Amino acid sequence: MSKSKSQEEQHWDAIWINANIATFSISTEDYGVMENAALAIKDGRIAWLGSVAEATQFKADETHDADGHWITPGLIDCHTHLVYAGNRAREFEMRLNGASYEELQKAGGGILSTVKATRAASEDELLEASVKRLESLKREGVTTVEIKSGYGLELETEIKMLKVARKIGDNDKQVDVVTTFLGAHALPPEYQNNSDAYIEHIVDDMLPAVHEEKLADAVDGFCEGIGFSPEQIERVFTKAGELELPVKLHAEQLSDLNGAALAARYKALSADHLEYISESGVKAMADAGSVAVLLPGAFYILREKQLPPVQLFREHAVPMAIATDANPGSSPITSLLTVLNMACTLFSLTPAEALAGVTRNAASALGLEDDRGTLEIGKRADFILWDIDHPSELVYMIGANPCVSVIKNGIKCR
Ligand code: DI6
Ligand code: FE
């Protein structure tokens, strides 16, 4: 007798039983807790979630006992500058002796010193250095990471960075890499005192070439006194629009230039940093559906005082994501769990908000909300098993990594 379709569908590839699950599904305000639950997968997707009692009626090729561990979606780090060469430890010392981030940048240090090192590095050297940093994110359950260019500031090196980022994604079974072209990160020495000409070069040459090679999934810029003006960013965004690439923006990190509102006009996936954003900027983001990506690591390292207006994001229902901003200058941090703690301790997010910020809302910040970021039927089977008693523990602890196991596309890879 042939099986009915519904019975066929209820034969899973694998099932995890005896788990506590935090789904972060959009229908819940909180963690979306299912205690004493089970999760089944088929073809690399989540096929079923329910109680352990119900699970016994189904067949699965493999049964895994989660042994009371908690399961969350795979973590998503939606804003990193993970690919770079060298480091800026000396600059860290100089800042501790009184120099400001902006002063160092103006004196040719800062981003430009990393540009020098990144231009000089071979593709292999860059890959090796970046993979080490990625490994630290992976240990704590990251299964999707965004990586920006922006330390080349010339076509050849920007392409080299993006190729390395793509290669990391192609070679790694645990992590998907989403790439972002950040040519408008800083003014390269070749264009000193001629920033409009550099923007023209980005628009006419760099962005089309990067797009031609399919190396960028999105386009970003640094809208700031020490970066580029809103008018200049707008020219980059217009070109991105012509090429049908989504945009995002480093905005309102050190001052308010109305960058977030500009990004919102271009339906940005996200605006990032946002310490100095005004209420009108928050409203513009709400209307556009852009995600507020908060980067407490940079706030901490630069010892900033101006807090992002978290309460306004809540009131206007702007989704908040949290990311490492992993970079050699303002955020030499490759621990997303530590950054979760910072988001709560420094920015007063609740642990549930912080965790939604590295799952559901981080997926939205990458335009991947239909595919991942929550544990729901049909979503990618990316999830983590944690040795904790409650999800808030992930945010509360610093330096204790309770990651027990990582499942990516339904396959156990750690
Ligand atoms: N804001 C940041 O936090 C990073 N880039 C940016 O525009 C910092 C990059 C660096 O200092 O190397
Ligand atoms: Fe950044």
XYZ file of C-alpha atoms and ligand atoms in Angstrom:
427
model
C 0.000 0.000 0.000
C 1.444 3.353 -0.943
C 1.760 5.971 1.783
C -0.475 8.990 1.719
C 1.164 12.340 1.006
C 0.787 13.534 4.567
C 2.527 10.446 5.949
C 5.297 10.933 3.390
C 5.772 14.499 4.568
C 5.972 13.336 8.134
C 9.081 11.300 7.556
C 11.848 13.641 8.624
C 15.557 13.571 7.867
C 16.326 14.195 11.538
C 14.666 15.175 14.763
C 16.002 16.757 17.946
C 14.024 15.787 21.034
C 14.140 16.862 24.685
C 15.017 20.440 23.852
C 13.913 23.816 25.120
C 13.440 26.008 22.095
C 13.554 29.800 21.729
C 12.029 30.360 18.298
C 12.193 34.185 18.087
C 9.278 33.798 15.681
C 7.683 37.026 14.522
C 4.443 36.246 16.271
C 6.080 36.509 19.701
C 7.325 39.582 21.526
C 9.605 37.522 23.701
C 11.947 34.597 23.154
C 9.159 32.443 21.745
C 9.787 29.687 24.266
C 8.722 26.054 23.735
C 9.750 23.913 26.673
C 10.279 20.174 26.477
C 9.983 20.387 22.729
C 11.218 18.792 19.535
C 12.352 20.121 16.185
C 12.410 18.135 12.942
C 14.161 18.932 9.684
C 13.882 17.836 6.082
C 16.009 18.884 3.096
C 17.929 21.401 5.184
C 14.791 23.217 6.329
C 12.765 23.190 9.517
C 9.886 20.808 8.885
C 8.125 20.629 12.229
C 8.190 21.965 15.816
C 6.094 20.665 18.685
C 6.020 18.839 21.965
C 8.128 15.747 22.606
C 4.930 13.758 23.153
C 3.608 14.604 19.672
C 7.002 13.920 18.111
C 6.854 10.199 18.923
C 4.263 9.580 16.208
C 6.663 10.604 13.417
C 9.538 8.759 11.795
C 12.961 10.253 11.354
C 16.151 8.857 9.843
C 18.123 10.243 12.779
C 17.022 11.060 16.298
C 19.171 13.343 18.443
C 18.621 13.752 22.156
C 19.152 17.424 22.982
C 19.406 16.431 26.618
C 17.542 19.487 27.893
C 19.774 21.961 26.075
C 18.302 25.145 24.610
C 17.996 25.618 20.858
C 18.065 29.071 19.244
C 18.340 30.135 15.616
C 21.917 30.313 14.289
C 23.336 33.721 15.183
C 23.680 36.379 12.497
C 26.381 39.067 12.651
C 24.926 41.616 10.218
C 27.686 44.278 10.274
C 31.369 43.386 10.146
C 34.593 44.553 8.535
C 36.133 41.122 9.074
C 38.453 41.157 6.051
C 41.490 43.373 6.634
C 45.245 43.144 7.183
C 47.371 44.391 10.079
C 46.028 45.745 13.335
C 45.823 49.063 15.161
C 46.922 48.219 18.680
C 49.350 51.177 18.678
C 46.493 53.477 17.822
C 44.504 52.042 20.694
C 47.386 53.065 22.964
C 47.438 56.553 21.439
C 43.733 56.986 22.060
C 44.213 55.951 25.659
C 46.824 58.697 25.853
C 44.276 61.277 24.753
C 44.140 61.284 20.933
C 40.603 61.085 19.539
C 39.431 58.696 16.811
C 38.745 61.678 14.562
C 42.181 63.261 15.186
C 43.966 60.020 14.326
C 41.908 59.690 11.170
C 42.678 63.267 10.113
C 46.393 62.664 10.739
C 46.389 59.828 8.193
C 46.061 57.020 10.740
C 42.779 55.306 11.467
C 41.074 53.676 8.515
C 43.898 54.737 6.163
C 46.528 52.789 8.077
C 44.447 49.637 7.599
C 44.056 50.574 3.922
C 47.838 50.572 3.552
C 48.190 47.131 5.128
C 45.253 45.679 3.190
C 46.548 46.940 -0.147
C 49.938 45.348 0.593
C 48.521 41.940 1.597
C 48.117 39.105 -0.892
C 44.730 37.461 -1.311
C 46.019 34.412 0.588
C 47.361 36.488 3.466
C 44.096 38.350 3.717
C 42.143 35.112 3.675
C 44.270 33.546 6.392
C 43.976 36.547 8.726
C 40.222 36.826 8.172
C 39.478 33.134 8.651
C 41.079 33.309 12.124
C 38.699 36.070 13.118
C 35.773 34.203 11.631
C 36.680 31.140 13.693
C 36.108 33.134 16.864
C 32.611 34.156 15.697
C 31.854 30.561 14.670
C 32.732 29.148 18.083
C 29.868 31.187 19.529
C 27.272 29.960 17.049
C 27.406 32.439 14.168
C 26.013 30.872 10.983
C 25.584 33.988 8.818
C 27.962 36.924 8.626
C 27.994 40.134 6.632
C 31.421 41.329 5.481
C 32.158 44.777 4.044
C 34.929 45.967 1.782
C 36.244 49.484 2.392
C 39.920 49.029 3.247
C 41.012 49.121 -0.382
C 39.555 52.422 -1.577
C 40.862 51.524 -5.033
C 39.230 49.080 -7.399
C 41.852 46.350 -7.274
C 41.944 46.051 -3.492
C 38.188 46.446 -3.038
C 37.763 43.530 -5.440
C 40.442 41.559 -3.599
C 38.602 42.056 -0.295
C 35.240 41.058 -1.736
C 36.726 37.993 -3.410
C 38.222 36.936 -0.085
C 34.827 37.429 1.580
C 33.123 35.313 -1.102
C 35.829 32.651 -0.794
C 35.296 32.459 2.971
C 31.614 31.772 2.349
C 32.288 29.231 -0.408
C 34.810 27.304 1.707
C 32.951 27.309 5.008
C 30.234 24.804 5.838
C 29.063 26.629 8.977
C 28.776 30.172 7.678
C 27.051 31.972 4.824
C 28.731 35.248 3.898
C 26.774 38.265 2.671
C 29.014 40.902 1.077
C 28.738 44.689 1.057
C 30.669 47.181 -1.075
C 31.894 50.042 1.137
C 33.997 52.032 -1.328
C 32.737 55.253 0.311
C 34.374 54.441 3.655
C 37.204 56.999 3.707
C 38.989 59.263 1.258
C 42.013 57.480 -0.273
C 45.336 59.393 -0.355
C 45.145 59.564 -4.166
C 42.097 61.833 -3.925
C 43.081 64.070 -1.018
C 41.138 67.338 -1.138
C 39.058 65.985 -3.986
C 36.368 63.875 -2.440
C 33.831 64.599 -5.195
C 36.210 63.098 -7.746
C 36.526 59.955 -5.618
C 32.740 59.650 -5.389
C 32.599 60.029 -9.180
C 35.167 57.224 -9.503
C 33.043 55.010 -7.239
C 29.890 55.738 -9.238
C 31.396 55.524 -12.720
C 33.996 52.786 -12.299
C 34.191 50.916 -9.001
C 30.556 50.112 -8.299
C 29.779 48.976 -11.874
C 32.898 46.757 -11.899
C 32.125 45.192 -8.530
C 28.551 44.610 -9.663
C 29.686 43.110 -12.966
C 31.657 40.475 -11.050
C 28.663 39.870 -8.740
C 30.857 40.557 -5.729
C 28.483 42.742 -3.709
C 25.074 41.949 -2.258
C 24.579 45.517 -1.001
C 26.163 48.987 -0.936
C 27.197 50.937 2.178
C 28.841 54.281 2.947
C 30.238 56.269 5.870
C 28.178 59.448 6.222
C 30.133 61.583 8.674
C 32.301 64.684 8.993
C 35.374 62.453 8.627
C 33.623 60.378 5.950
C 31.323 61.578 3.173
C 28.515 64.147 3.013
C 24.863 63.182 2.551
C 25.009 64.625 -1.004
C 27.962 62.402 -1.857
C 26.342 59.337 -0.323
C 23.195 60.090 -2.309
C 25.159 59.859 -5.565
C 26.421 56.418 -4.553
C 22.893 55.316 -3.566
C 21.433 56.532 -6.856
C 23.924 54.364 -8.735
C 23.218 51.407 -6.435
C 19.525 51.842 -7.244
C 20.244 51.764 -10.984
C 22.103 48.488 -10.454
C 19.270 47.210 -8.234
C 21.567 46.757 -5.253
C 20.085 47.398 -1.797
C 21.740 50.060 0.363
C 22.623 50.575 4.017
C 24.541 53.328 5.778
C 26.953 54.086 8.642
C 24.998 57.052 9.957
C 24.919 59.329 12.990
C 27.865 57.613 14.707
C 29.731 60.767 15.753
C 27.325 63.550 14.701
C 23.859 64.041 13.191
C 24.002 64.628 9.423
C 20.521 63.193 8.796
C 22.116 60.163 7.196
C 19.496 57.720 8.466
C 16.688 59.747 6.860
C 18.659 59.800 3.604
C 19.105 56.040 3.797
C 15.388 55.660 4.495
C 14.570 57.631 1.329
C 16.468 54.932 -0.550
C 14.565 52.185 1.316
C 17.764 51.099 3.065
C 17.921 47.650 4.602
C 19.452 49.303 7.645
C 21.099 52.363 9.097
C 23.912 51.523 11.493
C 25.437 53.081 14.676
C 22.803 55.864 15.129
C 23.944 57.301 18.467
C 23.146 60.847 17.245
C 19.929 60.113 15.285
C 17.028 62.574 15.795
C 13.394 61.601 16.290
C 12.603 62.600 12.698
C 15.348 60.227 11.567
C 13.805 57.440 13.649
C 10.385 58.152 12.101
C 11.848 58.073 8.600
C 13.387 54.673 9.349
C 10.061 53.396 10.672
C 8.256 54.501 7.503
C 10.869 52.873 5.284
C 10.996 49.636 7.293
C 14.765 50.007 7.786
C 16.438 48.148 10.649
C 18.441 50.067 13.277
C 21.742 48.205 13.610
C 23.285 49.093 16.972
C 27.016 48.597 17.451
C 27.807 48.742 21.160
C 31.357 47.454 20.599
C 32.371 50.647 18.789
C 30.606 52.759 21.433
C 32.546 50.906 24.124
C 35.966 51.004 22.467
C 35.698 54.695 21.552
C 34.346 55.429 25.033
C 31.457 57.387 23.532
C 28.961 59.146 25.768
C 25.968 59.686 23.485
C 23.586 56.728 23.716
C 21.450 55.641 20.739
C 17.756 56.493 21.388
C 16.595 52.962 22.116
C 13.292 54.129 23.591
C 12.461 56.019 20.369
C 13.193 52.915 18.293
C 10.775 51.013 20.524
C 8.068 53.695 20.352
C 8.249 53.908 16.572
C 8.580 50.126 16.175
C 11.924 50.279 14.369
C 13.440 46.778 14.643
C 16.822 46.785 16.377
C 19.682 44.498 15.359
C 23.013 44.082 17.172
C 26.341 43.383 15.472
C 30.043 43.236 16.300
C 31.190 45.855 13.728
C 34.358 43.717 13.904
C 37.098 46.022 12.598
C 40.684 46.884 13.571
C 39.950 50.443 14.735
C 36.719 51.194 16.508
C 35.628 47.634 17.338
C 38.370 44.984 17.514
C 35.817 42.469 18.740
C 35.018 39.010 17.422
C 32.618 37.859 20.120
C 28.955 38.394 19.321
C 27.948 37.107 22.772
C 30.072 39.795 24.449
C 28.416 42.411 22.255
C 25.002 41.122 23.353
C 25.985 41.847 26.926
C 27.191 45.332 25.918
C 23.856 46.011 24.181
C 22.092 45.388 27.487
C 24.648 46.871 29.884
C 25.444 49.986 27.839
C 22.288 50.555 25.756
C 19.689 49.075 28.161
C 18.209 46.594 25.723
C 16.408 43.675 27.324
C 18.090 40.279 26.815
C 15.169 39.252 24.590
C 15.623 42.391 22.448
C 19.365 41.797 22.219
C 18.887 38.176 21.133
C 16.209 39.149 18.593
C 18.879 41.581 17.381
C 21.251 38.767 16.392
C 18.532 36.483 15.017
C 15.244 37.764 13.586
C 16.149 41.442 13.191
C 19.674 40.731 11.969
C 18.120 38.584 9.216
C 15.903 41.551 8.264
C 18.932 43.838 8.189
C 20.328 41.551 5.474
C 17.024 41.160 3.621
C 16.983 37.461 4.601
C 13.972 37.495 6.934
C 11.987 35.027 4.820
C 14.815 32.515 4.897
C 16.383 32.562 8.385
C 16.610 34.257 11.757
C 13.748 32.410 13.471
C 12.852 28.788 14.114
C 9.682 28.297 12.068
C 8.511 25.738 9.560
C 10.108 26.366 6.186
C 13.040 28.380 7.523
C 16.609 27.256 6.931
C 17.692 24.641 9.484
C 20.393 26.821 11.046
C 20.346 26.410 14.813
C 22.499 26.207 17.904
C 22.360 23.980 20.975
C 23.367 25.771 24.175
C 24.198 24.438 27.630
C 22.144 27.040 29.536
C 19.121 27.126 31.837
C 17.462 30.100 30.141
C 18.146 32.198 26.992
C 18.945 35.287 29.099
C 22.097 33.440 30.190
C 23.553 33.959 26.705
C 23.477 37.694 27.306
C 24.355 37.676 30.999
C 27.657 35.808 30.853
C 30.852 37.297 29.492
C 33.557 34.905 28.347
C 31.669 31.676 29.006
C 30.832 30.105 25.713
C 27.950 27.671 26.268
C 27.715 26.661 22.586
C 27.367 22.870 22.473
C 26.560 22.228 18.847
C 25.965 24.074 15.560
C 23.589 22.813 12.873
C 23.861 24.569 9.504
C 21.461 23.732 6.659
C 20.436 20.708 8.717
C 23.984 19.384 9.037
C 25.854 19.212 12.315
C 29.134 21.027 11.825
C 30.302 21.566 15.394
N 32.580 53.189 11.334
C 33.116 52.193 12.024
O 32.809 51.892 13.135
C 34.102 51.522 11.199
N 33.933 52.178 9.964
C 33.081 53.155 10.095
O 32.766 53.871 9.171
C 35.477 51.749 11.731
C 36.524 51.399 10.755
C 37.928 51.579 11.269
O 38.198 52.362 12.191
O 38.811 50.903 10.725
Fe 31.189 49.625 10.580
